[in-house]
Coordinates of N, CA and C and ligand atoms in Angstrom, one line a residue:
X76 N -10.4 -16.3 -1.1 CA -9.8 -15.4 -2.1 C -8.5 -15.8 -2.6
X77 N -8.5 -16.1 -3.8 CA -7.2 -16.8 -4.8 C -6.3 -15.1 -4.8
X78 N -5.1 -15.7 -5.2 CA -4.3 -14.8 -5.3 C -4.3 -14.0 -6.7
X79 N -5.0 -14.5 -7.4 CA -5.3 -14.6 -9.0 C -6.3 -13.4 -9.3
X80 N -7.5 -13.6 -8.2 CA -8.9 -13.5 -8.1 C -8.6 -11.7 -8.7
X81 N -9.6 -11.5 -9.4 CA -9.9 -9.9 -9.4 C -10.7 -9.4 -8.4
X82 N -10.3 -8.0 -8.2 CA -11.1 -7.4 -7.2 C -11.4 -6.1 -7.6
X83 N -11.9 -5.0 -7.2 CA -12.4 -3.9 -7.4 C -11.5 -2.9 -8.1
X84 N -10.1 -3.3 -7.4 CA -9.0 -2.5 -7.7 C -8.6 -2.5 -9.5
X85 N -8.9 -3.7 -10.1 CA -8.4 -4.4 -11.8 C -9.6 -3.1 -12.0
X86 N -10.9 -2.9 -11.6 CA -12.1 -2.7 -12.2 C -11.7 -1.1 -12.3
X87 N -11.0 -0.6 -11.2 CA -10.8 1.3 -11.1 C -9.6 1.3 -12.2
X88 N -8.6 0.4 -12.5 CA -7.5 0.5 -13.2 C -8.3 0.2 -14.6
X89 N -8.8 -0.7 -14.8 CA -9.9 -0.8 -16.1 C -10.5 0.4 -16.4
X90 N -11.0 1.5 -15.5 CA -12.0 2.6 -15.8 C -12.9 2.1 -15.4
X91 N -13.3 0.8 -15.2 CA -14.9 0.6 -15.5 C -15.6 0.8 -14.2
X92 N -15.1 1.3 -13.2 CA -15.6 2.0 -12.0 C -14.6 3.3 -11.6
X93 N -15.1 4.4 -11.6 CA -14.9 5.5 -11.5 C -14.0 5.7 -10.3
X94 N -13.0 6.9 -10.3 CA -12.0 7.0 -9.3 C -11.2 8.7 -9.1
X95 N -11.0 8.9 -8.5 CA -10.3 10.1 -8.2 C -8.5 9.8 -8.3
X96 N -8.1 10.2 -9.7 CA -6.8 9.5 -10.3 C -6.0 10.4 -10.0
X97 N -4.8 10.2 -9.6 CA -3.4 11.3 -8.8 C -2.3 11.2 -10.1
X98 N -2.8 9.7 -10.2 CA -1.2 9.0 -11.0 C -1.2 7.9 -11.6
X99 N -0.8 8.0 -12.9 CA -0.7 6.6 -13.6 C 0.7 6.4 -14.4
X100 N 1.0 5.1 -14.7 CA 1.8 4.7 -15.6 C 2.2 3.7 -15.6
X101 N 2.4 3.1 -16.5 CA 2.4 1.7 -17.3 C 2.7 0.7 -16.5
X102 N 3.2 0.9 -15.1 CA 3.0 -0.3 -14.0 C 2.4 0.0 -12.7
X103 N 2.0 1.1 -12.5 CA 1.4 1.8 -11.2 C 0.5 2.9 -11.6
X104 N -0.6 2.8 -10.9 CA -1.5 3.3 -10.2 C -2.5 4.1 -9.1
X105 N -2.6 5.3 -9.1 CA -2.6 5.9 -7.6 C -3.9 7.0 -7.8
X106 N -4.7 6.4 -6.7 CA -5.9 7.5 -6.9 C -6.4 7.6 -5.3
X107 N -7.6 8.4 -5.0 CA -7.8 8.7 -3.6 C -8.8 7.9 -3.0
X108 N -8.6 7.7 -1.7 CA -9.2 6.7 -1.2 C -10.7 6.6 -0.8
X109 N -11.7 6.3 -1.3 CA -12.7 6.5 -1.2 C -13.8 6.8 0.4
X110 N -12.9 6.3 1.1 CA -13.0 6.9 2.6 C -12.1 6.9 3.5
X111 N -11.4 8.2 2.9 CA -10.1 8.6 3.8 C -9.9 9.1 5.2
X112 N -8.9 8.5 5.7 CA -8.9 8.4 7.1 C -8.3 10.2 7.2
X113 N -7.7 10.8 6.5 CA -7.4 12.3 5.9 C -7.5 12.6 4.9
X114 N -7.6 13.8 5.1 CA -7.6 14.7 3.7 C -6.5 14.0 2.8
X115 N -6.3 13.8 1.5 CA -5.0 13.6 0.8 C -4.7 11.7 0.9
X116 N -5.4 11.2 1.9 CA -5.7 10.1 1.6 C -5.7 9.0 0.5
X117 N -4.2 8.8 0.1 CA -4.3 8.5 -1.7 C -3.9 6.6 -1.4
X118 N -4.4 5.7 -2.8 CA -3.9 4.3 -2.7 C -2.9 4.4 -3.9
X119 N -2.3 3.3 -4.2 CA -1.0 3.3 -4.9 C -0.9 2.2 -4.8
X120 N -1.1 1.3 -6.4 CA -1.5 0.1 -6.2 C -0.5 -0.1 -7.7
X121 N 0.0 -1.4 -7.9 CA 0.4 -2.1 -8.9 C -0.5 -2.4 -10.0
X122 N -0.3 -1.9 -11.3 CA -1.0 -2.5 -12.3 C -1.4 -4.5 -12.4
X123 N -0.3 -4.5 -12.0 CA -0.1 -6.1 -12.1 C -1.1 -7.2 -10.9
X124 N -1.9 -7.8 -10.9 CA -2.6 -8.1 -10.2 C -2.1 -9.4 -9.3
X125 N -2.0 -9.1 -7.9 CA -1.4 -9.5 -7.0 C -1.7 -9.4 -5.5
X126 N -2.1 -10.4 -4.8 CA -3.1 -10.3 -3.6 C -2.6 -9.5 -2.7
X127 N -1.5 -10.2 -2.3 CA -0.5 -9.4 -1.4 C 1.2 -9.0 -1.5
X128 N 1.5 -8.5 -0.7 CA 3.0 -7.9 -0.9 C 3.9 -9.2 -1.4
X129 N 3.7 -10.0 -0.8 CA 5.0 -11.3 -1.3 C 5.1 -12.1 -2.3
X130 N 3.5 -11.8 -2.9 CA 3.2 -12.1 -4.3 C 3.9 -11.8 -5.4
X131 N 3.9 -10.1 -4.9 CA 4.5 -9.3 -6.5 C 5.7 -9.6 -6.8
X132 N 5.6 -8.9 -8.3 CA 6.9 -9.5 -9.4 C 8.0 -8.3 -8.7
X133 N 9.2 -8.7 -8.8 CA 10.6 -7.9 -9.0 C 9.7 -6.4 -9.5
X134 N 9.5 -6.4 -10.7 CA 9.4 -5.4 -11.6 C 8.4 -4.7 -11.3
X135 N 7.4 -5.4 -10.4 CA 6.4 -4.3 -10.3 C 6.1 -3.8 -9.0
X136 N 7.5 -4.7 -7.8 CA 7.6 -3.9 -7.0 C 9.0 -3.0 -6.7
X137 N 9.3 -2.7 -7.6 CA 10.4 -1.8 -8.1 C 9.7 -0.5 -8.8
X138 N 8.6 -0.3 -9.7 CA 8.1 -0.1 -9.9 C 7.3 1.3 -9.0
X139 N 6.6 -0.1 -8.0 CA 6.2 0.6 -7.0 C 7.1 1.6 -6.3
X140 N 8.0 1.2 -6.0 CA 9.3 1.7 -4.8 C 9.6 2.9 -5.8
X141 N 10.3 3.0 -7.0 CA 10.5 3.8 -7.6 C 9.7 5.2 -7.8
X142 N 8.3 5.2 -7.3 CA 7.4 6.1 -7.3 C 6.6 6.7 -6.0
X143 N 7.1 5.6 -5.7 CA 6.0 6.0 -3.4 C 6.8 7.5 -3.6
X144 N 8.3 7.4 -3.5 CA 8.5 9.0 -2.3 C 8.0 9.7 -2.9
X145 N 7.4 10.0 -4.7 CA 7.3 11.4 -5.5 C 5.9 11.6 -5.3
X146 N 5.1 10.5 -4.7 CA 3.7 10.9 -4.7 C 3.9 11.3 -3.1
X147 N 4.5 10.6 -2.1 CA 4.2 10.9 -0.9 C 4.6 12.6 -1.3
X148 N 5.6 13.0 -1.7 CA 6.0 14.5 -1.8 C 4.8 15.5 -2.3
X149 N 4.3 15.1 -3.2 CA 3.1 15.3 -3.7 C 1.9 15.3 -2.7
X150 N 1.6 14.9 -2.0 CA 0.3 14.7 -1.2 C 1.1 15.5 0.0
X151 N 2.2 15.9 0.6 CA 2.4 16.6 1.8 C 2.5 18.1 0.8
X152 N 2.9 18.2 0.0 CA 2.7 19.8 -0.7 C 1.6 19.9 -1.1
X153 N 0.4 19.0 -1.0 CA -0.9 19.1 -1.7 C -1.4 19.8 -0.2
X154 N -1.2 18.8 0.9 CA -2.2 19.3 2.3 C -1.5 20.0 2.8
X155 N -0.2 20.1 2.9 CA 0.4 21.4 3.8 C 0.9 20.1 5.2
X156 N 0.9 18.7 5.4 CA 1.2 17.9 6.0 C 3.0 18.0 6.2
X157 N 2.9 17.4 7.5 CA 4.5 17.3 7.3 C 4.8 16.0 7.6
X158 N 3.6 15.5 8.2 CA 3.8 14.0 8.9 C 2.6 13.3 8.0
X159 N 3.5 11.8 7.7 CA 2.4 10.7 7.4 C 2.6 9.3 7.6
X160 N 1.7 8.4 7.4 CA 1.8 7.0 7.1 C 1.7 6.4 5.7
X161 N 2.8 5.7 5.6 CA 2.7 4.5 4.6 C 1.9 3.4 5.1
X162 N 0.6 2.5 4.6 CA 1.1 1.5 5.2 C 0.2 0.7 4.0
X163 N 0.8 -0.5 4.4 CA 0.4 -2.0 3.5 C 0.0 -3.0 3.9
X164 N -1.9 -3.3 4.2 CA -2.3 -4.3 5.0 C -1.9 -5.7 4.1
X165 N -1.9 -6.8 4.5 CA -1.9 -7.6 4.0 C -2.5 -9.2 4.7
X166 N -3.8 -9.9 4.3 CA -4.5 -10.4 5.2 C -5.6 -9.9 5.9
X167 N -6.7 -10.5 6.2 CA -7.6 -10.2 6.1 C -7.5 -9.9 8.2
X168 N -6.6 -10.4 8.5 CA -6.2 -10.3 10.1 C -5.4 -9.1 10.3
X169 N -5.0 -8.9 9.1 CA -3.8 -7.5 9.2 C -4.4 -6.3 8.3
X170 N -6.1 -6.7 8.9 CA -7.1 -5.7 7.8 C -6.7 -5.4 7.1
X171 N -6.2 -6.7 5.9 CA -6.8 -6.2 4.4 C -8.0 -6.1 3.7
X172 N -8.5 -5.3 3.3 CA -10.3 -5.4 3.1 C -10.2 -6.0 1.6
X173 N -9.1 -5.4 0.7 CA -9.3 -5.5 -0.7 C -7.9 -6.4 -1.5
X174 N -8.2 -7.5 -2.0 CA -7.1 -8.4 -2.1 C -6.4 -8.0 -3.1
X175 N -6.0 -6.6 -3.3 CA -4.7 -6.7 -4.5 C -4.2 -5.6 -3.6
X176 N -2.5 -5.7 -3.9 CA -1.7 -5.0 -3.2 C -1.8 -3.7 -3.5
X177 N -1.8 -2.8 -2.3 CA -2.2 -1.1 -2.4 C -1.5 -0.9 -1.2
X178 N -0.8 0.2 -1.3 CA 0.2 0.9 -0.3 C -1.1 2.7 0.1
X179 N -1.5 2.8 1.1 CA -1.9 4.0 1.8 C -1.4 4.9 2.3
X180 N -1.2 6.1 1.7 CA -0.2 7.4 1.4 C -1.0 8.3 2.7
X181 N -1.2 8.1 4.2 CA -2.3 8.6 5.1 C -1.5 10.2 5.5
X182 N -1.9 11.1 5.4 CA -1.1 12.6 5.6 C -2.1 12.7 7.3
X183 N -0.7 13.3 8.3 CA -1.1 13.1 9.5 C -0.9 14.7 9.6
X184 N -2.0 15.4 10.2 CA -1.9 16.7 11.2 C -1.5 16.6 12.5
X185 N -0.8 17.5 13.2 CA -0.9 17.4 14.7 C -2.1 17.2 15.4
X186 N -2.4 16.4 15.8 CA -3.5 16.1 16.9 C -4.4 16.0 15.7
X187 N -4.2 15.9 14.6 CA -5.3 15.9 13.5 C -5.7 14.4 13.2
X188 N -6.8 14.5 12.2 CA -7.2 12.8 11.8 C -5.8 12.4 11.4
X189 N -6.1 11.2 10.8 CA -5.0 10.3 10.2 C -5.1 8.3 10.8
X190 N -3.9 8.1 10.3 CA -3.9 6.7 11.1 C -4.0 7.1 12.4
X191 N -4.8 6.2 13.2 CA -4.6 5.7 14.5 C -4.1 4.3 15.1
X192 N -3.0 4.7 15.9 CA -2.3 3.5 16.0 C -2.2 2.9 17.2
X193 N -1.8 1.8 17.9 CA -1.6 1.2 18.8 C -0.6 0.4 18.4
X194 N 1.1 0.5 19.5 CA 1.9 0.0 19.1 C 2.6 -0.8 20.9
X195 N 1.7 -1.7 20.4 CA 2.4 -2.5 21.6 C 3.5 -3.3 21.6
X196 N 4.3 -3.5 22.3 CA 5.5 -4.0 21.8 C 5.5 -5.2 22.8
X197 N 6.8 -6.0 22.3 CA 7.3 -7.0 23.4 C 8.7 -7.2 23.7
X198 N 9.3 -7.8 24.1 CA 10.9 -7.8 24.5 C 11.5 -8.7 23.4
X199 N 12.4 -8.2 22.9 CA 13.1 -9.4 21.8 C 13.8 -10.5 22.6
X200 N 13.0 -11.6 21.9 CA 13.8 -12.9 22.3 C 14.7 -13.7 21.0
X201 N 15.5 -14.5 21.3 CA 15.7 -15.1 20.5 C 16.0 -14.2 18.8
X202 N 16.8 -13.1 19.4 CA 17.0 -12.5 18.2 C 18.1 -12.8 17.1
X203 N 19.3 -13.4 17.5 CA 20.2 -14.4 16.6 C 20.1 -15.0 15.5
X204 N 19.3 -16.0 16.6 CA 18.4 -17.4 15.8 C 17.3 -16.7 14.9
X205 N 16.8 -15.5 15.5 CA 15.6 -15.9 15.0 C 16.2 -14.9 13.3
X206 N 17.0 -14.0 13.4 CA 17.6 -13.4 12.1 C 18.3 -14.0 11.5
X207 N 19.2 -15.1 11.7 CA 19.6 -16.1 10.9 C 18.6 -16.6 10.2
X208 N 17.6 -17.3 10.6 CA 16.3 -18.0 10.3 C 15.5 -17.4 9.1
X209 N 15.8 -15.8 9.6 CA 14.8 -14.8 8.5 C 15.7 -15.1 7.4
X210 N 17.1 -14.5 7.4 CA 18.0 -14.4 6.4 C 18.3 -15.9 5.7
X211 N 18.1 -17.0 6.6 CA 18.7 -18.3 5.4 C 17.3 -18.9 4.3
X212 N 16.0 -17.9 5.3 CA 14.8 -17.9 4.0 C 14.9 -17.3 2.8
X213 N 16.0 -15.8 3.0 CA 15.4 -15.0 1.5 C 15.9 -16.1 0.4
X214 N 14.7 -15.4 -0.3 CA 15.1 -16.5 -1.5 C 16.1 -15.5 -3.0
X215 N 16.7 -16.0 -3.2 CA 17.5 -15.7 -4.5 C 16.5 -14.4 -5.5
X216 N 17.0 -13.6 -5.7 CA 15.9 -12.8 -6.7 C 16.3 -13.3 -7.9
Ligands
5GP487 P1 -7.3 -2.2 3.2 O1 -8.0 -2.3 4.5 O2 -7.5 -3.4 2.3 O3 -5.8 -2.0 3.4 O4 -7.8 -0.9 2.5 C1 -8.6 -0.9 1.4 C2 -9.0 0.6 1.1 O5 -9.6 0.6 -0.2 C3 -9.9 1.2 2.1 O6 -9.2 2.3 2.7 C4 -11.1 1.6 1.3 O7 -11.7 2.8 1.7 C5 -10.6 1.6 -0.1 N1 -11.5 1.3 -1.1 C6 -12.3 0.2 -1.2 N2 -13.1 0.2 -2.3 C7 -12.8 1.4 -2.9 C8 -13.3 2.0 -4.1 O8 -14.2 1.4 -4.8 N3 -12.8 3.2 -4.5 C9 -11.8 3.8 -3.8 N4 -11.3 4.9 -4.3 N5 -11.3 3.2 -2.6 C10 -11.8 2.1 -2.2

């Protein structure tokens, strides 16, 4: 899968496959997920077609950012949630199922459905080096 490639997501933003729509505008897109892990279970995806997070343009991940907290606010006054998950697979190893970038707005209950997580950790090594290393990669915007 090219970074290029269309996927199902161009097709719900098209219309030409039907969707449960929250939110639109001229660079973003947000409708509900068709098998939600919860109630309120919404995606939020970039107009702009783009495989994964490091693909997208300035503009249309500004775009994005500029709009997540009013829908997350939206979906916790929609269920009555007070807790949730953002998250953003990316890679088919970091289960991404559908190759254009979509952010998952998951509303968590107490002891209720939602994400399920496992968060194993390890001991920081090499933390210096290794944040220098991060930081003399960013690249210039
Ligand atoms: P990923 O694993 O790529 O982060 O998540 C892809 C999400 O897209 C899944 O939660 C899946 O349920 C959702 N999805 C896949 N196809 C469709 C579709 O045709 N319509 C809607 N509304 N959601 C979809």
């Amino acid at each position: 899968m090219t970074e290029h490639e269309p996927t199902i997501f161009d097709q719900i933003i098209a219309g030409n496959i039907p969707c449960h729509r929250v939110y639109e505008d001229e660079h973003v897109f947000a409708f509900l997920d068709i098998n939600p892990l919860s109630v309120g279970h919404v995606l939020v995806i970039p107009k702009e077609r783009a495989a994964q997070l490091h693909l997208l343009s300035d503009d249309a991940a500004a775009a994005l950012g500029r709009v997540l907290p009013r829908l997350c606010r939206a979906v916790l006054k929609t269920t009555g949630s007070e807790a949730y998950n953002v998250l953003q697979n990316n890679g088919a190893d970091a289960h991404q199922a559908v190759f254009h970038v979509h952010f998952h707005i998951i509303p968590k209950l107490p002891k209720g459905p939602g994400l399920g997580l496992q968060w194993t950790t390890q001991e920081l090594e090499g933390g210096e080096d290794l944040a220098a290393a991060i930081t003399a990669n960013i690249e210039e915007s």
